[in-house]
Amino acid sequence: MAALAPLPPLPPQFKSIQHHLRTAQEHDKRDPVVAYYCRLYAMQTGMKIDSKTPECRKFLSKLMDQLEALKKQLGDNEAVTQEIVGSAHLENYALKMFLYADNEDRAGRFHKNMIKSFYTASLLIDVITVFGELTDENVKHRKYARWKATYIHNCLKNGETPQAGPVGIEEDNDIEENEDAGATSLPTQPPQPSSSTYDPGNMPSSSYTGIQIPPGAHAPANTPAEVPHSTGDIRLTPEDFARAQKYCKYAGSALQYEDVSTAVQNLQKALKLLTTGRE
């Protein structure tokens, strides 16, 4: 990919999107599609924050130039030309980053790379909002990943041993930006188990690009229920066909990462929908 023209200094008003822009830069060569959508999210968010101040308008104009240049370089890449494919690509990428960090956490291997992976996964889930509202599952993943990144960072910084694996999240914690952590800052008090303990363990095991996740290191996905055969006349709505197509697109995107379990799950969902009219 050709180098993009640099952006002017980030206006203070846009502090909330600085990490998304940094993630975009880090992925320009690794995954240009991810880089594109990170910039698109930053652009849309920046427009909502301030599109009138001269320094903000100048920054957004340069960011738009980068987006147009990236889109031209990506050409007819389906992940950019088709929202369903783009959404699936981004969601699968974020999931793999989350799974890597979660497996490291469960194994008690606490280090900067896993902290950054947790936090970057949360940023990428932010970016998924360019396609619409997040699913409840993604909202939980984002909150858990961001909180875990900050908790582990603060523990290591203070010479404490983090508690591994799923833990309770206090609902009333205030979140502040922390430049040192590159993540949100939460109280350093070790988490206490609670009734709201969140366990991301029923997500399929997989491998993040360039990082091998040991087999069995992550809880396996639930075995999909048998798909019942169609009984009688099933009348599918246009919305049903659109959802089935979405599951098939998700499966195709998962296969690009050799993620068989996610592909099978999505194909099972599409098949069940088409044969029963229900999800």
PDB file of N, CA and C in Angstrom, residues 33 37 76-93 131 245-254 256-257:
ATOM      1  N   VAL A  33      -7.983  -3.042   5.297  1.00  0.00           N
ATOM      2  CA  VAL A  33      -9.435  -2.933   5.486  1.00  0.00           C
ATOM      3  C   VAL A  33      -9.743  -2.446   6.905  1.00  0.00           C
ATOM      4  N   TYR A  37     -11.566   1.231   8.012  1.00  0.00           N
ATOM      5  CA  TYR A  37     -12.750   1.421   8.855  1.00  0.00           C
ATOM      6  C   TYR A  37     -12.429   2.155  10.161  1.00  0.00           C
ATOM      7  N   ASP A  76     -11.783  -2.693  -5.692  1.00  0.00           N
ATOM      8  CA  ASP A  76     -13.091  -3.349  -5.589  1.00  0.00           C
ATOM      9  C   ASP A  76     -13.115  -4.415  -4.488  1.00  0.00           C
ATOM     10  N   ASN A  77     -12.298  -4.227  -3.445  1.00  0.00           N
ATOM     11  CA  ASN A  77     -12.293  -5.151  -2.310  1.00  0.00           C
ATOM     12  C   ASN A  77     -13.694  -5.212  -1.704  1.00  0.00           C
ATOM     13  N   GLU A  78     -14.268  -6.405  -1.641  1.00  0.00           N
ATOM     14  CA  GLU A  78     -15.646  -6.553  -1.177  1.00  0.00           C
ATOM     15  C   GLU A  78     -15.851  -6.084   0.256  1.00  0.00           C
ATOM     16  N   ALA A  79     -14.795  -6.133   1.072  1.00  0.00           N
ATOM     17  CA  ALA A  79     -14.919  -5.704   2.463  1.00  0.00           C
ATOM     18  C   ALA A  79     -15.140  -4.201   2.573  1.00  0.00           C
ATOM     19  N   VAL A  80     -14.880  -3.467   1.478  1.00  0.00           N
ATOM     20  CA  VAL A  80     -15.114  -2.024   1.461  1.00  0.00           C
ATOM     21  C   VAL A  80     -16.362  -1.690   0.643  1.00  0.00           C
ATOM     22  N   THR A  81     -16.586  -2.432  -0.427  1.00  0.00           N
ATOM     23  CA  THR A  81     -17.731  -2.134  -1.297  1.00  0.00           C
ATOM     24  C   THR A  81     -19.040  -2.717  -0.772  1.00  0.00           C
ATOM     25  N   GLN A  82     -18.960  -3.749   0.086  1.00  0.00           N
ATOM     26  CA  GLN A  82     -20.172  -4.361   0.629  1.00  0.00           C
ATOM     27  C   GLN A  82     -20.126  -4.331   2.160  1.00  0.00           C
ATOM     28  N   GLU A  83     -21.088  -3.661   2.748  1.00  0.00           N
ATOM     29  CA  GLU A  83     -21.097  -3.481   4.201  1.00  0.00           C
ATOM     30  C   GLU A  83     -21.152  -4.798   4.958  1.00  0.00           C
ATOM     31  N   ILE A  84     -21.913  -5.757   4.455  1.00  0.00           N
ATOM     32  CA  ILE A  84     -22.034  -7.040   5.152  1.00  0.00           C
ATOM     33  C   ILE A  84     -20.676  -7.727   5.252  1.00  0.00           C
ATOM     34  N   VAL A  85     -19.917  -7.691   4.169  1.00  0.00           N
ATOM     35  CA  VAL A  85     -18.588  -8.319   4.166  1.00  0.00           C
ATOM     36  C   VAL A  85     -17.640  -7.535   5.069  1.00  0.00           C
ATOM     37  N   GLY A  86     -17.711  -6.206   4.986  1.00  0.00           N
ATOM     38  CA  GLY A  86     -16.852  -5.374   5.820  1.00  0.00           C
ATOM     39  C   GLY A  86     -17.119  -5.582   7.296  1.00  0.00           C
ATOM     40  N   SER A  87     -18.386  -5.647   7.663  1.00  0.00           N
ATOM     41  CA  SER A  87     -18.768  -5.857   9.058  1.00  0.00           C
ATOM     42  C   SER A  87     -18.268  -7.210   9.565  1.00  0.00           C
ATOM     43  N   ALA A  88     -18.421  -8.241   8.739  1.00  0.00           N
ATOM     44  CA  ALA A  88     -17.963  -9.573   9.118  1.00  0.00           C
ATOM     45  C   ALA A  88     -16.443  -9.607   9.269  1.00  0.00           C
ATOM     46  N   HIS A  89     -15.736  -8.947   8.354  1.00  0.00           N
ATOM     47  CA  HIS A  89     -14.271  -8.900   8.399  1.00  0.00           C
ATOM     48  C   HIS A  89     -13.798  -8.257   9.702  1.00  0.00           C
ATOM     49  N   LEU A  90     -14.404  -7.123  10.035  1.00  0.00           N
ATOM     50  CA  LEU A  90     -13.993  -6.368  11.222  1.00  0.00           C
ATOM     51  C   LEU A  90     -14.342  -7.127  12.500  1.00  0.00           C
ATOM     52  N   GLU A  91     -15.531  -7.718  12.517  1.00  0.00           N
ATOM     53  CA  GLU A  91     -15.962  -8.442  13.716  1.00  0.00           C
ATOM     54  C   GLU A  91     -15.096  -9.676  13.956  1.00  0.00           C
ATOM     55  N   ASN A  92     -14.772 -10.400  12.894  1.00  0.00           N
ATOM     56  CA  ASN A  92     -13.905 -11.572  13.046  1.00  0.00           C
ATOM     57  C   ASN A  92     -12.506 -11.184  13.497  1.00  0.00           C
ATOM     58  N   TYR A  93     -11.999 -10.081  12.966  1.00  0.00           N
ATOM     59  CA  TYR A  93     -10.660  -9.617  13.336  1.00  0.00           C
ATOM     60  C   TYR A  93     -10.623  -9.231  14.814  1.00  0.00           C
ATOM     61  N   PHE A 131     -21.363   0.359  11.117  1.00  0.00           N
ATOM     62  CA  PHE A 131     -22.345  -0.449  10.392  1.00  0.00           C
ATOM     63  C   PHE A 131     -23.716  -0.451  11.082  1.00  0.00           C
ATOM     64  N   GLN A 245     -28.276 -14.445   4.279  1.00  0.00           N
ATOM     65  CA  GLN A 245     -27.140 -14.004   3.472  1.00  0.00           C
ATOM     66  C   GLN A 245     -26.028 -13.464   4.362  1.00  0.00           C
ATOM     67  N   LYS A 246     -26.437 -12.747   5.426  1.00  0.00           N
ATOM     68  CA  LYS A 246     -25.446 -12.194   6.346  1.00  0.00           C
ATOM     69  C   LYS A 246     -24.650 -13.314   7.011  1.00  0.00           C
ATOM     70  N   TYR A 247     -25.343 -14.374   7.468  1.00  0.00           N
ATOM     71  CA  TYR A 247     -24.642 -15.490   8.101  1.00  0.00           C
ATOM     72  C   TYR A 247     -23.667 -16.164   7.131  1.00  0.00           C
ATOM     73  N   CYS A 248     -24.078 -16.279   5.872  1.00  0.00           N
ATOM     74  CA  CYS A 248     -23.188 -16.889   4.866  1.00  0.00           C
ATOM     75  C   CYS A 248     -21.958 -16.014   4.619  1.00  0.00           C
ATOM     76  N   LYS A 249     -22.149 -14.698   4.607  1.00  0.00           N
ATOM     77  CA  LYS A 249     -21.022 -13.779   4.440  1.00  0.00           C
ATOM     78  C   LYS A 249     -20.068 -13.892   5.624  1.00  0.00           C
ATOM     79  N   TYR A 250     -20.642 -13.984   6.844  1.00  0.00           N
ATOM     80  CA  TYR A 250     -19.815 -14.139   8.045  1.00  0.00           C
ATOM     81  C   TYR A 250     -18.993 -15.423   7.956  1.00  0.00           C
ATOM     82  N   ALA A 251     -19.638 -16.480   7.458  1.00  0.00           N
ATOM     83  CA  ALA A 251     -18.933 -17.759   7.324  1.00  0.00           C
ATOM     84  C   ALA A 251     -17.769 -17.627   6.342  1.00  0.00           C
ATOM     85  N   GLY A 252     -18.026 -16.966   5.210  1.00  0.00           N
ATOM     86  CA  GLY A 252     -16.960 -16.776   4.221  1.00  0.00           C
ATOM     87  C   GLY A 252     -15.800 -15.982   4.776  1.00  0.00           C
ATOM     88  N   SER A 253     -16.116 -14.942   5.555  1.00  0.00           N
ATOM     89  CA  SER A 253     -15.057 -14.131   6.151  1.00  0.00           C
ATOM     90  C   SER A 253     -14.256 -14.946   7.171  1.00  0.00           C
ATOM     91  N   ALA A 254     -14.948 -15.776   7.942  1.00  0.00           N
ATOM     92  CA  ALA A 254     -14.262 -16.612   8.936  1.00  0.00           C
ATOM     93  C   ALA A 254     -13.288 -17.572   8.260  1.00  0.00           C
ATOM     94  N   GLN A 256     -11.600 -17.074   5.642  1.00  0.00           N
ATOM     95  CA  GLN A 256     -10.386 -16.364   5.234  1.00  0.00           C
ATOM     96  C   GLN A 256      -9.325 -16.459   6.322  1.00  0.00           C
ATOM     97  N   TYR A 257      -9.779 -16.596   7.581  1.00  0.00           N
ATOM     98  CA  TYR A 257      -8.854 -16.719   8.714  1.00  0.00           C
ATOM     99  C   TYR A 257      -8.676 -18.174   9.131  1.00  0.00           C
TER     100      TYR A 257
END
